[in-house]
């Protein structure tokens, strides 16, 4: 199995409810190693740039406003098949569809305020990690 890295964001609905530790425990219990992590408060411009692929979607402005509303924790997770593994641990985007035991089933409030983001493919993982972290911040 290939060792991969993926970008994860613990979103404002989760940081607000003090869920960072519980969410990190889910990652670590699944064998994902947190190799970089920082708590930041995104500006609307930074959130808009990160989610620009969704710029034409009707929920884009709501998404940007939400992601800039309160602090987030951005992190790099590493492990065997980390991208797919993280998506499994997160559960479906809409918590109503998420399997029990997943982060979104347990913690997410709605499809918009769904507690976590994770990269969806190797190329996006690379881009998303580089958006938030320099090579020096990735300590393995
Ligand atoms: P995320 O994995 O961060 O990627 C894009 C985000 O857009 C997604 O999680 C959701 O939080 C958000 N999103 C997707 N669909 C909707 C929707 N119908 N309404 C509001 N937000 C949405």
Coordinates of C-alpha atoms and ligand atoms in Angstrom, one line a residue:
X1 CA 0.0 0.0 0.0
X2 CA 1.2 3.5 -0.8
X3 CA 2.0 6.0 2.0
X4 CA 0.1 9.2 1.1
X5 CA -0.5 12.6 2.6
X6 CA -3.9 14.4 2.6
X7 CA -5.1 17.8 3.7
X8 CA -7.6 17.9 6.5
X9 CA -9.5 20.9 7.9
X10 CA -11.5 20.8 11.1
X11 CA -14.2 23.4 10.4
X12 CA -15.6 26.2 12.5
X13 CA -18.7 24.3 13.7
X14 CA -16.3 21.7 15.2
X15 CA -13.7 24.0 16.7
X16 CA -16.5 26.1 18.2
X17 CA -17.8 23.0 20.0
X18 CA -14.3 22.0 21.3
X19 CA -14.3 18.8 19.1
X20 CA -10.7 19.0 17.8
X21 CA -9.4 16.4 20.2
X22 CA -12.3 14.0 19.6
X23 CA -11.9 14.3 15.8
X24 CA -8.1 13.9 16.0
X25 CA -8.6 10.7 18.0
X26 CA -10.8 9.3 15.1
X27 CA -7.9 10.0 12.7
X28 CA -5.3 8.5 15.0
X29 CA -7.4 5.4 15.8
X30 CA -7.7 4.8 12.1
X31 CA -3.9 4.8 11.7
X32 CA -3.6 8.3 10.2
X33 CA -0.6 10.2 11.6
X34 CA -1.0 14.0 12.1
X35 CA 2.3 15.2 10.6
X36 CA 1.4 18.9 10.6
X37 CA -1.2 21.0 12.3
X38 CA -2.1 24.6 13.0
X39 CA -5.1 26.6 14.1
X40 CA -5.8 29.6 11.9
X41 CA -8.6 32.1 11.2
X42 CA -9.1 32.3 7.5
X43 CA -10.1 35.5 5.8
X44 CA -12.9 35.4 3.3
X45 CA -10.4 35.9 0.5
X46 CA -8.3 32.9 1.7
X47 CA -11.4 30.7 2.1
X48 CA -12.7 31.8 -1.3
X49 CA -9.4 30.9 -3.0
X50 CA -9.2 27.5 -1.3
X51 CA -12.8 26.6 -2.4
X52 CA -12.6 28.3 -5.9
X53 CA -13.4 25.1 -7.6
X54 CA -16.9 25.6 -6.2
X55 CA -17.2 29.2 -7.2
X56 CA -20.2 28.6 -9.5
X57 CA -22.1 26.6 -7.0
X58 CA -25.1 28.2 -5.3
X59 CA -23.7 27.4 -1.9
X60 CA -20.3 29.0 -2.5
X61 CA -20.8 32.3 -0.7
X62 CA -22.4 30.5 2.3
X63 CA -19.4 28.1 2.3
X64 CA -16.9 31.0 2.2
X65 CA -18.6 33.0 4.9
X66 CA -18.8 29.9 7.2
X67 CA -15.2 28.9 6.7
X68 CA -14.1 32.4 7.6
X69 CA -16.5 32.8 10.5
X70 CA -14.3 31.3 13.3
X71 CA -11.0 29.5 13.6
X72 CA -10.2 26.2 11.8
X73 CA -7.5 23.6 12.3
X74 CA -5.6 22.7 9.2
X75 CA -3.6 19.5 9.2
X76 CA -1.7 17.0 7.1
X77 CA -2.6 13.4 7.7
X78 CA -0.2 10.7 6.6
X79 CA -0.7 6.9 6.2
X80 CA -1.4 4.0 3.9
X81 CA -4.0 5.2 1.4
X82 CA -4.4 8.3 3.5
X83 CA -6.7 10.1 1.1
X84 CA -9.3 7.3 0.9
X85 CA -8.8 6.3 4.5
X86 CA -9.6 9.9 5.6
X87 CA -12.7 10.0 3.4
X88 CA -13.8 6.8 5.1
X89 CA -13.3 8.2 8.6
X90 CA -15.0 11.5 7.7
X91 CA -18.1 9.8 6.2
X92 CA -20.4 11.2 3.5
X93 CA -20.5 15.0 2.9
X94 CA -24.1 15.1 4.0
X95 CA -24.3 13.8 7.6
X96 CA -27.7 12.4 6.9
X97 CA -25.9 9.9 4.5
X98 CA -22.9 9.3 6.7
X99 CA -22.3 5.8 8.1
X100 CA -22.5 5.5 11.9
X101 CA -19.2 5.9 13.7
X102 CA -17.9 8.4 11.1
X103 CA -16.9 11.9 12.1
X104 CA -19.8 13.5 10.1
X105 CA -22.4 11.0 11.5
X106 CA -21.3 11.8 15.0
X107 CA -20.5 15.5 14.9
X108 CA -21.7 17.3 11.7
X109 CA -24.6 19.7 12.0
X110 CA -25.6 19.9 8.3
X111 CA -24.2 19.5 4.8
X112 CA -22.7 23.0 5.0
X113 CA -21.5 22.8 8.6
X114 CA -20.1 19.3 8.3
X115 CA -17.1 19.5 10.7
X116 CA -14.3 18.3 8.4
X117 CA -12.9 18.7 4.9
X118 CA -10.5 16.2 3.3
X119 CA -8.8 16.2 -0.1
X120 CA -10.4 14.1 -2.7
X121 CA -7.5 12.9 -4.9
X122 CA -3.6 12.9 -5.0
X123 CA -3.3 16.0 -7.1
X124 CA -5.7 18.0 -5.0
X125 CA -4.0 16.8 -1.8
X126 CA -0.7 18.1 -3.1
X127 CA -2.2 21.5 -4.0
X128 CA -4.2 21.8 -0.8
X129 CA -1.2 20.9 1.4
X130 CA 0.9 23.4 -0.4
X131 CA -1.8 26.1 0.1
X132 CA -1.4 25.9 3.9
X133 CA 2.0 24.4 4.7
X134 CA 5.6 24.9 3.6
X135 CA 7.9 21.8 3.3
X136 CA 9.7 22.8 6.6
X137 CA 6.4 22.4 8.5
X138 CA 5.9 18.8 7.5
X139 CA 7.9 16.8 10.0
X140 CA 6.8 13.2 9.2
Ligands
LIG1 P1 -16.1 19.9 1.7 O1 -15.6 18.5 1.7 O2 -15.3 20.9 2.6 O3 -16.1 20.5 0.2 C1 -17.0 21.5 -0.2 C2 -18.0 21.8 0.8 O4 -19.1 22.5 0.3 C3 -18.5 20.5 1.4 O5 -17.6 19.9 2.2 C4 -19.8 21.1 2.1 O6 -19.5 21.5 3.4 C5 -20.2 22.2 1.2 N1 -21.4 21.9 0.6 C6 -21.6 20.9 -0.3 N2 -22.9 20.9 -0.7 C7 -23.5 21.9 0.0 C8 -24.8 22.4 0.0 N3 -25.8 21.8 -0.8 N4 -25.1 23.4 0.8 C9 -24.1 24.0 1.5 N5 -22.8 23.6 1.5 C10 -22.6 22.5 0.8

